[in-house]
Every structure is written in structure tokens, then in C-alpha cells.
């Protein structure tokens, strides 16, 4: 019954994808990243209803003033920063735990058992690539674009994955496509949601 569980996560992603365009951007994102004061106030009113949000707006302006001189670090600079090592270690442990991910799908795809550990390692590497890529582009595109794009890609990949698993007995090459689709799903998840 794993395919029902897989379909359920696709349904939840589809529901979120349908409703996401109706929500405004985050007020801190609009003010701090886009420097859109009017958009920030409009988003506050849309999210929290009519009212006076001058205090919250002033707090965001103070945060903007504090972070004005702060340089945004790239991935290599973050890796050199000792103060983030505990968080990096936690993230790496989570990535390493992905090695057990998808074993049932890999067995369903009739992969040789000796290949499954290497495929699981590929899953972990895909997750790492997606995290690095997402952290590099999130400031440029914004969270909303990445969420919408990620959910659309995930929905498409889940449909293709289901088809490749159903037709895998008839076409042997589809078994390997399902593994590639799992890698792509993980990358789309890491970049988007």
C-alpha cells in the first residue's frame, strides 16, 4: 500500500499549490529583501486584517537598519564560519539518515540488491545538492516562486514515477527511470518546500 501513501503526499502538495497564489509574500521579505514598504504594509493588512501595524513595521525597519551593514554570506563562507558548525553537523546527520529512504521503491523497481546502497547514497547527494542550490537562489527568486515551482515539479514527478513503477515490468528501462525520478523528486522538494 506504499503507492497510496505516495499519492497522499502528492495530494497534499497539490492542495498547497492551489492555495499558495492567494497568499501574500511575507512582510519581512517584502521590506528587507525587496525594499517594498507599501507592499509590506499591504501584506500585513492582508494577513492580519485591518488595523494599525506601525509598531510591527517599525520593528522591521529597525531590523533592516541592523542588518544593513551585514553581508550575506555564500555557501563557502558559511562552511568556513565556525559558529554554524553545530547546525551544519545536524544537517549532515539528517542527510546521512536518508540512506534508508526509498528502499521499498527501489525493491519494487527490481533493482539488484547490491545497487540499492549506491542508489541510497545518490539520494543523499541529491538532497545535499538541492540544499546548496536553494540557498544560493532563494534571495534572487523568493520563497513563493520556489514553493510554487517545487510543488509543480513534485506533482509532475510523482505522476511520472507512478507510471514508471506501473509499467516497469513491461519496459525494463523504466525501472532505472524511476530511480532518476526519485532523485529529481528529492531535488525538487529540497529546492521548493
XYZ file of N, CA, C and O in Angstrom:
772
model
N 0.809 -1.208 0.000
C 0.000 0.000 0.000
C 0.852 1.273 0.000
O 0.351 2.357 0.268
N 2.148 1.153 -0.304
C 3.018 2.324 -0.291
C 2.598 3.350 -1.330
O 2.792 4.543 -1.143
N 2.014 2.875 -2.459
C 1.622 3.824 -3.506
C 0.481 4.737 -3.045
O 0.362 5.870 -3.490
N -0.354 4.269 -2.119
C -1.411 5.123 -1.561
C -0.766 6.232 -0.723
O -1.159 7.404 -0.813
N 0.224 5.856 0.068
C 0.938 6.846 0.880
C 1.637 7.865 -0.017
O 1.602 9.070 0.241
N 2.269 7.407 -1.075
C 2.948 8.288 -2.013
C 1.948 9.233 -2.676
O 2.199 10.430 -2.829
N 0.791 8.725 -3.039
C -0.250 9.544 -3.660
C -0.784 10.580 -2.681
O -1.118 11.702 -3.072
N -0.866 10.233 -1.390
C -1.366 11.166 -0.392
C -0.464 12.395 -0.287
O -0.953 13.520 -0.231
N 0.835 12.200 -0.299
C 1.735 13.356 -0.222
C 1.610 14.214 -1.472
O 1.726 15.442 -1.403
N 1.351 13.596 -2.619
C 1.123 14.370 -3.832
C -0.156 15.176 -3.755
O -0.223 16.319 -4.223
N -1.195 14.615 -3.131
C -2.461 15.327 -2.972
C -2.293 16.539 -2.064
O -2.800 17.631 -2.368
N -1.573 16.373 -0.974
C -1.325 17.491 -0.053
C -0.530 18.583 -0.777
O -0.840 19.777 -0.648
N 0.469 18.192 -1.549
C 1.263 19.174 -2.294
C 0.396 19.907 -3.315
O 0.533 21.122 -3.497
N -0.521 19.213 -3.956
C -1.413 19.840 -4.925
C -2.338 20.853 -4.255
O -2.549 21.963 -4.773
N -2.870 20.511 -3.096
C -3.742 21.437 -2.360
C -2.960 22.696 -1.975
O -3.446 23.823 -2.142
N -1.740 22.511 -1.482
C -0.927 23.668 -1.129
C -0.601 24.507 -2.358
O -0.609 25.731 -2.301
N -0.339 23.857 -3.465
C -0.027 24.571 -4.704
C -1.215 25.398 -5.171
O -1.055 26.517 -5.652
N -2.424 24.874 -5.019
C -3.612 25.601 -5.449
C -3.871 26.846 -4.605
O -4.327 27.870 -5.110
N -3.603 26.778 -3.302
C -3.907 27.894 -2.414
C -2.764 28.891 -2.239
O -2.995 30.023 -1.822
N -1.544 28.501 -2.546
C -0.389 29.370 -2.334
C -0.471 30.695 -3.099
O -0.123 31.736 -2.541
N -0.953 30.733 -4.342
C -1.007 32.029 -5.044
C -1.935 33.056 -4.387
O -1.817 34.248 -4.664
N -2.833 32.630 -3.532
C -3.766 33.549 -2.895
C -3.199 34.190 -1.627
O -3.843 35.050 -1.037
N -2.022 33.769 -1.201
C -1.408 34.333 -0.011
C -0.368 35.367 -0.421
O 0.330 35.197 -1.414
N -0.241 36.441 0.356
C 0.763 37.462 0.015
C 2.162 36.993 0.404
O 2.337 36.025 1.148
N 3.133 37.694 -0.112
C 4.512 37.450 0.296
C 4.659 37.806 1.766
O 3.861 38.558 2.326
N 5.683 37.305 2.393
C 5.967 37.607 3.790
C 6.322 39.087 3.935
O 7.154 39.605 3.175
N 5.718 39.786 4.910
C 6.061 41.204 5.101
C 7.560 41.444 5.328
O 8.117 42.379 4.730
N 8.247 40.625 6.161
C 9.687 40.867 6.300
C 10.441 40.700 4.978
O 11.372 41.459 4.694
N 10.030 39.732 4.170
C 10.689 39.534 2.870
C 10.482 40.761 1.984
O 11.415 41.246 1.340
N 9.237 41.263 1.942
C 8.949 42.420 1.098
C 9.746 43.648 1.529
O 10.241 44.395 0.691
N 9.882 43.842 2.833
C 10.579 45.034 3.307
C 12.093 44.859 3.271
O 12.812 45.719 2.759
N 12.587 43.744 3.791
C 14.032 43.575 3.943
C 14.723 43.198 2.634
O 15.829 43.665 2.371
N 14.105 42.353 1.833
C 14.747 41.897 0.603
C 14.364 42.756 -0.603
O 15.208 43.150 -1.388
N 13.063 43.011 -0.751
C 12.568 43.748 -1.919
C 12.525 45.261 -1.709
O 12.334 46.002 -2.661
N 12.639 45.700 -0.423
C 12.579 47.112 -0.051
C 11.285 47.766 -0.548
O 11.272 48.884 -1.032
N 10.179 47.043 -0.401
C 8.851 47.494 -0.826
C 8.028 47.812 0.425
O 7.345 46.953 0.975
N 8.071 49.071 0.865
C 7.370 49.471 2.091
C 5.855 49.366 1.931
O 5.164 48.869 2.816
N 5.350 49.848 0.795
C 3.893 49.804 0.561
C 3.418 48.348 0.478
O 2.369 47.995 1.037
N 4.180 47.498 -0.196
C 3.816 46.085 -0.301
C 3.846 45.393 1.049
O 3.011 44.534 1.341
N 4.800 45.803 1.900
C 4.903 45.233 3.245
C 3.660 45.572 4.065
O 3.072 44.699 4.700
N 3.261 46.833 4.045
C 2.069 47.246 4.801
C 0.811 46.579 4.245
O -0.067 46.149 5.007
N 0.725 46.461 2.933
C -0.425 45.804 2.307
C -0.492 44.330 2.716
O -1.554 43.795 3.029
N 0.677 43.655 2.730
C 0.721 42.244 3.131
C 0.334 42.081 4.598
O -0.352 41.121 4.962
N 0.760 43.008 5.447
C 0.384 42.948 6.863
C -1.129 43.030 7.018
O -1.729 42.279 7.778
N -1.737 43.960 6.291
C -3.192 44.111 6.377
C -3.910 42.892 5.808
O -4.936 42.462 6.331
N -3.354 42.328 4.741
C -3.984 41.150 4.133
C -3.861 39.925 5.044
O -4.783 39.122 5.136
N -2.733 39.803 5.727
C -2.517 38.646 6.601
C -3.226 38.783 7.946
O -3.756 37.814 8.476
N -3.202 39.991 8.518
C -3.671 40.172 9.884
C -4.957 40.982 9.995
O -5.424 41.254 11.100
N -5.509 41.408 8.865
C -6.742 42.188 8.909
C -6.447 43.677 9.042
O -5.291 44.100 9.167
N -7.497 44.460 9.003
C -7.340 45.909 9.117
C -6.855 46.272 10.516
O -7.224 45.643 11.498
N -6.031 47.272 10.592
C -5.521 47.723 11.874
C -4.279 48.569 11.672
O -3.816 48.790 10.557
N -3.738 49.023 12.777
C -2.537 49.831 12.725
C -1.346 48.934 13.056
O -1.225 48.437 14.175
N -0.480 48.759 12.095
C 0.679 47.880 12.273
C 1.976 48.680 12.270
O 3.018 48.174 11.879
N 1.886 49.910 12.722
C 3.060 50.771 12.716
C 4.157 50.218 13.633
O 5.327 50.289 13.306
N 3.782 49.625 14.773
C 4.771 49.061 15.691
C 5.537 47.926 15.029
O 6.770 47.872 15.093
N 4.804 47.009 14.379
C 5.446 45.892 13.685
C 6.312 46.404 12.536
O 7.415 45.906 12.301
N 5.808 47.409 11.823
C 6.564 47.982 10.716
C 7.841 48.640 11.225
O 8.907 48.481 10.623
N 7.739 49.359 12.355
C 8.929 49.997 12.947
C 9.953 48.943 13.377
O 11.159 49.149 13.224
N 9.463 47.816 13.928
C 10.380 46.731 14.307
C 11.118 46.187 13.084
O 12.324 45.913 13.152
N 10.394 46.034 11.981
C 11.041 45.566 10.751
C 12.049 46.594 10.233
O 13.114 46.222 9.726
N 11.711 47.876 10.371
C 12.656 48.919 9.940
C 13.915 48.901 10.807
O 15.022 49.109 10.305
N 13.759 48.647 12.116
C 14.927 48.524 12.999
C 15.777 47.328 12.585
O 17.004 47.410 12.544
N 15.104 46.214 12.289
C 15.831 45.026 11.839
C 16.571 45.314 10.539
O 17.705 44.873 10.350
N 15.938 46.056 9.660
C 16.573 46.415 8.389
C 17.808 47.270 8.639
O 18.844 47.075 8.005
N 17.697 48.231 9.591
C 18.841 49.090 9.905
C 19.983 48.281 10.511
O 21.152 48.528 10.215
N 19.633 47.305 11.349
C 20.667 46.478 11.983
C 21.377 45.616 10.951
O 22.593 45.459 10.981
N 20.620 45.046 10.028
C 21.210 44.125 9.044
C 21.741 44.832 7.809
O 22.275 44.170 6.917
N 21.625 46.165 7.742
C 22.054 46.900 6.551
C 23.537 46.680 6.275
O 23.927 46.466 5.142
N 24.359 46.698 7.287
C 25.787 46.515 7.095
C 26.208 45.049 7.050
O 27.358 44.746 6.776
N 25.271 44.150 7.311
C 25.592 42.730 7.341
C 25.700 42.190 5.926
O 24.817 42.391 5.098
N 26.780 41.505 5.676
C 26.994 40.924 4.352
C 26.337 39.547 4.307
O 26.479 38.742 5.221
N 25.615 39.283 3.243
C 25.028 37.956 3.053
C 26.137 37.025 2.594
O 26.837 37.306 1.619
N 26.298 35.920 3.325
C 27.394 35.001 3.039
C 26.977 33.971 1.993
O 25.829 33.553 1.961
N 27.952 33.572 1.174
C 27.685 32.495 0.232
C 27.984 31.159 0.915
O 28.381 31.116 2.080
N 27.818 30.065 0.193
C 27.940 28.733 0.785
C 29.344 28.487 1.325
O 29.507 27.968 2.442
N 30.373 28.869 0.588
C 31.745 28.633 1.056
C 32.058 29.437 2.313
O 32.744 28.951 3.214
N 31.553 30.656 2.391
C 31.771 31.467 3.596
C 31.063 30.871 4.802
O 31.587 30.918 5.916
N 29.894 30.304 4.580
C 29.173 29.649 5.677
C 29.959 28.437 6.165
O 30.069 28.192 7.371
N 30.523 27.670 5.234
C 31.295 26.488 5.623
C 32.551 26.856 6.414
O 33.027 26.063 7.222
N 33.086 28.056 6.195
C 34.277 28.497 6.927
C 33.931 29.098 8.297
O 34.809 29.250 9.132
N 32.682 29.426 8.519
C 32.254 30.067 9.766
C 32.080 29.026 10.865
O 31.202 28.177 10.806
N 32.904 29.097 11.912
C 32.876 28.105 12.988
C 31.589 28.146 13.812
O 31.173 27.141 14.364
N 30.939 29.276 13.894
C 29.750 29.384 14.743
C 28.561 28.591 14.213
O 27.627 28.320 14.956
N 28.590 28.190 12.952
C 27.466 27.425 12.393
C 27.781 25.935 12.303
O 26.976 25.164 11.770
N 28.913 25.495 12.821
C 29.264 24.071 12.756
C 28.236 23.150 13.411
O 27.935 22.093 12.868
N 27.670 23.500 14.582
C 26.654 22.601 15.155
C 25.452 22.410 14.229
O 24.951 21.297 14.063
N 24.999 23.493 13.598
C 23.869 23.375 12.676
C 24.252 22.572 11.434
O 23.458 21.769 10.934
N 25.468 22.765 10.943
C 25.921 22.002 9.781
C 26.032 20.511 10.098
O 25.670 19.663 9.277
N 26.515 20.197 11.304
C 26.603 18.791 11.705
C 25.220 18.159 11.790
O 25.028 17.021 11.347
N 24.266 18.899 12.325
C 22.894 18.393 12.396
C 22.343 18.136 11.002
O 21.736 17.096 10.741
N 22.570 19.073 10.092
C 22.087 18.922 8.721
C 22.736 17.715 8.046
O 22.067 16.932 7.363
N 24.030 17.541 8.249
C 24.718 16.403 7.635
C 24.221 15.072 8.190
O 24.086 14.096 7.445
N 23.931 15.030 9.495
C 23.376 13.802 10.073
C 22.014 13.478 9.467
O 21.711 12.315 9.190
N 21.195 14.509 9.252
C 19.900 14.283 8.606
C 20.082 13.775 7.179
O 19.368 12.868 6.729
N 21.044 14.338 6.470
C 21.296 13.883 5.106
C 21.776 12.436 5.079
O 21.373 11.646 4.226
N 22.631 12.092 6.021
C 23.127 10.715 6.065
C 22.021 9.725 6.422
O 22.039 8.574 6.004
N 21.030 10.188 7.182
C 19.929 9.300 7.547
C 19.024 8.988 6.363
O 18.231 8.052 6.408
N 19.166 9.741 5.289
C 18.355 9.481 4.094
C 18.761 8.191 3.376
O 18.120 7.798 2.420
N 19.806 7.547 3.839
C 20.261 6.341 3.166
C 19.225 5.227 3.223
O 19.236 4.336 2.394
N 18.316 5.281 4.188
C 17.264 4.265 4.262
C 16.030 4.680 3.462
O 15.068 3.942 3.390
N 16.083 5.861 2.871
C 14.927 6.410 2.153
C 14.666 5.639 0.863
O 15.561 5.350 0.095
N 13.424 5.312 0.633
C 13.012 4.756 -0.647
C 13.387 3.318 -0.909
O 13.327 2.869 -2.052
N 13.770 2.565 0.113
C 14.173 1.179 -0.125
C 13.054 0.357 -0.765
O 13.294 -0.459 -1.643
N 11.822 0.596 -0.325
C 10.692 -0.146 -0.879
C 10.511 0.153 -2.362
O 10.268 -0.754 -3.171
N 10.653 1.421 -2.729
C 10.518 1.794 -4.140
C 11.654 1.174 -4.944
O 11.446 0.686 -6.053
N 12.850 1.162 -4.378
C 13.968 0.577 -5.100
C 13.779 -0.920 -5.285
O 14.124 -1.479 -6.329
N 13.222 -1.590 -4.278
C 12.940 -3.016 -4.415
C 11.822 -3.259 -5.424
O 11.868 -4.219 -6.199
N 10.809 -2.390 -5.419
C 9.708 -2.511 -6.380
C 10.219 -2.320 -7.803
O 9.724 -2.937 -8.738
N 11.213 -1.464 -7.972
C 11.784 -1.234 -9.293
C 12.671 -2.396 -9.732
O 13.243 -2.363 -10.814
N 12.771 -3.435 -8.896
C 13.550 -4.643 -9.191
C 15.022 -4.347 -9.461
O 15.631 -4.931 -10.341
N 15.572 -3.415 -8.692
C 16.999 -3.167 -8.789
C 17.740 -4.279 -8.053
O 17.215 -4.874 -7.118
N 18.935 -4.541 -8.472
C 19.727 -5.535 -7.776
C 20.003 -5.034 -6.360
O 20.262 -3.858 -6.149
N 19.941 -5.947 -5.405
C 20.125 -5.547 -4.003
C 21.500 -4.933 -3.774
O 21.662 -4.083 -2.901
N 22.493 -5.328 -4.540
C 23.830 -4.761 -4.369
C 23.887 -3.305 -4.829
O 24.765 -2.552 -4.417
N 22.935 -2.871 -5.664
C 22.908 -1.495 -6.163
C 22.183 -0.535 -5.215
O 22.398 0.672 -5.268
N 21.323 -1.064 -4.348
C 20.477 -0.216 -3.504
C 21.285 0.703 -2.585
O 20.948 1.881 -2.460
N 22.377 0.255 -1.952
C 23.143 1.208 -1.122
C 23.707 2.382 -1.930
O 23.733 3.516 -1.451
N 24.110 2.122 -3.174
C 24.637 3.198 -4.006
C 23.531 4.165 -4.426
O 23.742 5.371 -4.498
N 22.365 3.631 -4.688
C 21.226 4.477 -5.028
C 20.832 5.316 -3.812
O 20.523 6.502 -3.936
N 20.862 4.729 -2.634
C 20.547 5.484 -1.407
C 21.565 6.597 -1.180
O 21.210 7.693 -0.749
N 22.815 6.317 -1.473
C 23.844 7.354 -1.377
C 23.557 8.469 -2.382
O 23.717 9.653 -2.067
N 23.099 8.100 -3.562
C 22.714 9.098 -4.555
C 21.569 9.971 -4.074
O 21.519 11.167 -4.365
N 20.638 9.385 -3.324
C 19.530 10.154 -2.751
C 20.083 11.207 -1.794
O 19.672 12.375 -1.824
N 21.014 10.823 -0.952
C 21.612 11.774 -0.007
C 22.361 12.884 -0.733
O 22.270 14.051 -0.356
N 23.074 12.534 -1.767
C 23.808 13.538 -2.540
C 22.824 14.482 -3.237
O 23.067 15.690 -3.302
N 21.709 13.945 -3.720
C 20.686 14.792 -4.347
C 20.138 15.804 -3.349
O 19.918 16.973 -3.691
N 19.914 15.377 -2.128
C 19.420 16.282 -1.091
C 20.444 17.372 -0.795
O 20.088 18.550 -0.657
N 21.694 17.012 -0.704
C 22.751 17.988 -0.444
C 22.838 18.999 -1.582
O 22.936 20.208 -1.348
N 22.765 18.525 -2.815
C 22.805 19.423 -3.971
C 21.631 20.397 -3.933
O 21.792 21.595 -4.178
N 20.453 19.887 -3.602
C 19.279 20.762 -3.584
C 19.382 21.818 -2.498
O 18.975 22.968 -2.706
N 19.938 21.475 -1.350
C 20.085 22.449 -0.267
C 21.062 23.550 -0.670
O 20.802 24.737 -0.469
N 22.171 23.170 -1.243
C 23.164 24.164 -1.675
C 22.582 25.051 -2.767
O 22.710 26.276 -2.742
N 21.894 24.434 -3.731
C 21.312 25.199 -4.830
C 20.237 26.155 -4.327
O 20.200 27.321 -4.712
N 19.374 25.668 -3.438
C 18.286 26.501 -2.912
C 18.836 27.682 -2.128
O 18.353 28.808 -2.276
N 19.842 27.439 -1.306
C 20.392 28.540 -0.508
C 21.068 29.584 -1.390
O 21.187 30.737 -0.997
N 21.459 29.187 -2.584
C 22.089 30.136 -3.499
C 21.075 30.985 -4.257
O 21.372 32.109 -4.638
N 19.868 30.456 -4.490
C 18.914 31.176 -5.339
C 17.708 31.738 -4.597
O 16.922 32.477 -5.191
N 17.536 31.431 -3.320
C 16.313 31.847 -2.626
C 16.194 33.363 -2.529
O 15.104 33.912 -2.657
N 17.299 34.070 -2.346
C 17.234 35.527 -2.262
C 16.910 36.150 -3.610
O 16.306 37.213 -3.677
N 17.313 35.492 -4.676
C 17.073 36.026 -6.010
C 15.618 35.840 -6.454
O 15.030 36.721 -7.060
N 15.025 34.686 -6.154
C 13.687 34.370 -6.653
C 12.592 34.505 -5.608
O 11.426 34.629 -5.951
N 12.924 34.403 -4.334
C 11.920 34.491 -3.277
C 11.313 33.133 -2.965
O 11.349 32.202 -3.761
N 10.741 33.043 -1.767
C 10.186 31.768 -1.296
C 8.977 31.325 -2.104
O 8.810 30.156 -2.389
N 8.124 32.263 -2.448
C 6.883 31.906 -3.145
C 7.178 31.238 -4.484
O 6.592 30.216 -4.821
N 8.085 31.802 -5.253
C 8.423 31.226 -6.557
C 8.997 29.825 -6.396
O 8.635 28.907 -7.131
N 9.883 29.669 -5.420
C 10.477 28.347 -5.203
C 9.442 27.342 -4.718
O 9.466 26.173 -5.113
N 8.521 27.773 -3.856
C 7.476 26.858 -3.389
C 6.567 26.425 -4.534
O 6.299 25.233 -4.704
N 6.094 27.388 -5.307
C 5.194 27.044 -6.430
C 5.905 26.146 -7.438
O 5.355 25.125 -7.863
N 7.108 26.534 -7.821
C 7.860 25.724 -8.778
C 8.174 24.339 -8.234
O 8.070 23.333 -8.952
N 8.545 24.276 -6.960
C 8.851 22.985 -6.338
C 7.645 22.064 -6.296
O 7.739 20.878 -6.620
N 6.486 22.613 -5.909
C 5.278 21.793 -5.854
C 4.844 21.332 -7.235
O 4.395 20.197 -7.412
N 4.956 22.204 -8.234
C 4.601 21.801 -9.604
C 5.513 20.669 -10.084
O 5.042 19.674 -10.646
N 6.813 20.835 -9.862
C 7.752 19.783 -10.262
C 7.489 18.477 -9.516
O 7.525 17.394 -10.108
N 7.216 18.581 -8.218
C 6.954 17.373 -7.431
C 5.709 16.654 -7.929
O 5.700 15.417 -8.033
N 4.660 17.392 -8.250
C 3.438 16.768 -8.748
C 3.698 16.056 -10.066
O 3.279 14.908 -10.265
N 4.412 16.708 -10.959
C 4.735 16.097 -12.252
C 5.599 14.852 -12.070
O 5.352 13.804 -12.679
N 6.583 14.954 -11.216
C 7.488 13.820 -10.984
C 6.739 12.648 -10.355
O 6.977 11.485 -10.710
N 5.820 12.917 -9.427
C 5.057 11.829 -8.810
C 4.187 11.100 -9.833
O 4.059 9.871 -9.784
N 3.601 11.838 -10.761
C 2.805 11.204 -11.815
C 3.701 10.312 -12.678
O 3.367 9.152 -12.967
N 4.850 10.849 -13.074
C 5.777 10.062 -13.892
C 6.326 8.858 -13.135
O 6.507 7.780 -13.707
N 6.585 9.035 -11.837
C 7.088 7.932 -11.019
C 6.065 6.807 -10.917
O 6.399 5.631 -11.058
N 4.811 7.175 -10.690
C 3.752 6.158 -10.615
C 3.644 5.396 -11.933
O 3.526 4.168 -11.946
N 3.716 6.112 -13.047
C 3.628 5.454 -14.357
C 4.826 4.540 -14.591
O 4.677 3.426 -15.094
N 6.013 4.997 -14.198
C 7.200 4.174 -14.421
C 7.183 2.917 -13.557
O 7.647 1.861 -13.986
N 6.624 3.008 -12.347
C 6.542 1.823 -11.494
C 5.473 0.848 -11.988
O 5.639 -0.366 -11.900
N 4.379 1.386 -12.513
C 3.323 0.510 -13.031
C 3.742 -0.198 -14.311
O 3.367 -1.350 -14.541
N 4.514 0.480 -15.143
C 4.921 -0.091 -16.429
C 6.322 -0.707 -16.388
O 6.832 -1.132 -17.416
N 6.928 -0.751 -15.202
C 8.294 -1.258 -15.072
C 8.462 -2.708 -15.462
O 9.537 -3.114 -15.907
N 7.417 -3.519 -15.311
C 7.525 -4.927 -15.697
C 7.509 -5.104 -17.213
O 8.072 -6.061 -17.734
N 6.863 -4.198 -17.921
C 6.772 -4.298 -19.377
C 7.993 -3.703 -20.075
O 8.422 -4.192 -21.115
N 8.516 -2.626 -19.515
C 9.677 -1.956 -20.102
C 10.774 -1.881 -19.046
O 10.669 -1.114 -18.089
N 11.827 -2.651 -19.218
C 12.867 -2.744 -18.197
C 13.584 -1.412 -17.967
O 14.018 -1.120 -16.852
N 13.707 -0.602 -18.993
C 14.409 0.664 -18.835
C 13.660 1.628 -17.919
O 14.265 2.546 -17.367
N 12.360 1.422 -17.734
C 11.589 2.295 -16.844
C 11.975 2.100 -15.378
O 11.751 2.991 -14.558
N 12.548 0.967 -15.054
C 12.997 0.741 -13.674
C 14.062 1.756 -13.285
O 14.065 2.291 -12.178
N 14.958 2.017 -14.214
C 16.016 2.978 -13.934
C 15.490 4.406 -13.983
O 15.986 5.281 -13.279
N 14.472 4.630 -14.802
C 13.831 5.952 -14.827
C 13.204 6.265 -13.472
O 13.221 7.414 -13.024
N 12.646 5.253 -12.805
C 12.026 5.501 -11.505
C 13.065 5.949 -10.479
O 12.774 6.797 -9.634
N 14.261 5.413 -10.562
C 15.324 5.844 -9.640
C 15.709 7.291 -9.936
O 15.849 8.110 -9.018
N 15.837 7.624 -11.199
C 16.165 9.005 -11.578
C 15.055 9.950 -11.131
O 15.312 11.049 -10.638
N 13.803 9.506 -11.269
C 12.676 10.337 -10.844
C 12.676 10.564 -9.329
O 12.291 11.630 -8.850
N 13.114 9.572 -8.573
C 13.222 9.748 -7.123
C 14.270 10.808 -6.807
O 14.054 11.681 -5.962
N 15.413 10.755 -7.501
C 16.428 11.788 -7.309
C 15.857 13.166 -7.634
O 16.053 14.126 -6.899
N 15.145 13.267 -8.756
C 14.563 14.548 -9.158
C 13.512 15.027 -8.164
O 13.401 16.221 -7.895
N 12.724 14.093 -7.615
C 11.720 14.461 -6.618
C 12.389 15.057 -5.383
O 11.937 16.072 -4.844
N 13.461 14.459 -4.949
C 14.163 14.942 -3.765
C 14.776 16.321 -4.027
O 14.717 17.216 -3.183
N 15.314 16.509 -5.219
C 15.871 17.819 -5.565
C 14.763 18.866 -5.620
O 14.911 19.975 -5.105
N 13.622 18.516 -6.244
C 12.504 19.468 -6.315
C 11.973 19.790 -4.919
O 11.637 20.940 -4.629
N 11.926 18.795 -4.037
C 11.473 19.038 -2.664
C 12.461 19.949 -1.932
O 12.060 20.850 -1.213
N 13.739 19.678 -2.098
C 14.749 20.481 -1.408
C 14.797 21.920 -1.896
O 15.036 22.839 -1.120
N 14.547 22.145 -3.169
C 14.561 23.498 -3.706
C 13.269 24.230 -3.346
O 13.289 25.410 -3.024
N 12.151 23.518 -3.381
C 10.865 24.165 -3.118
C 10.464 24.097 -1.658
O 10.918 24.859 -0.830
N 9.611 23.138 -1.326
C 9.084 23.066 0.048
C 10.148 22.873 1.097
O 10.068 23.360 2.176
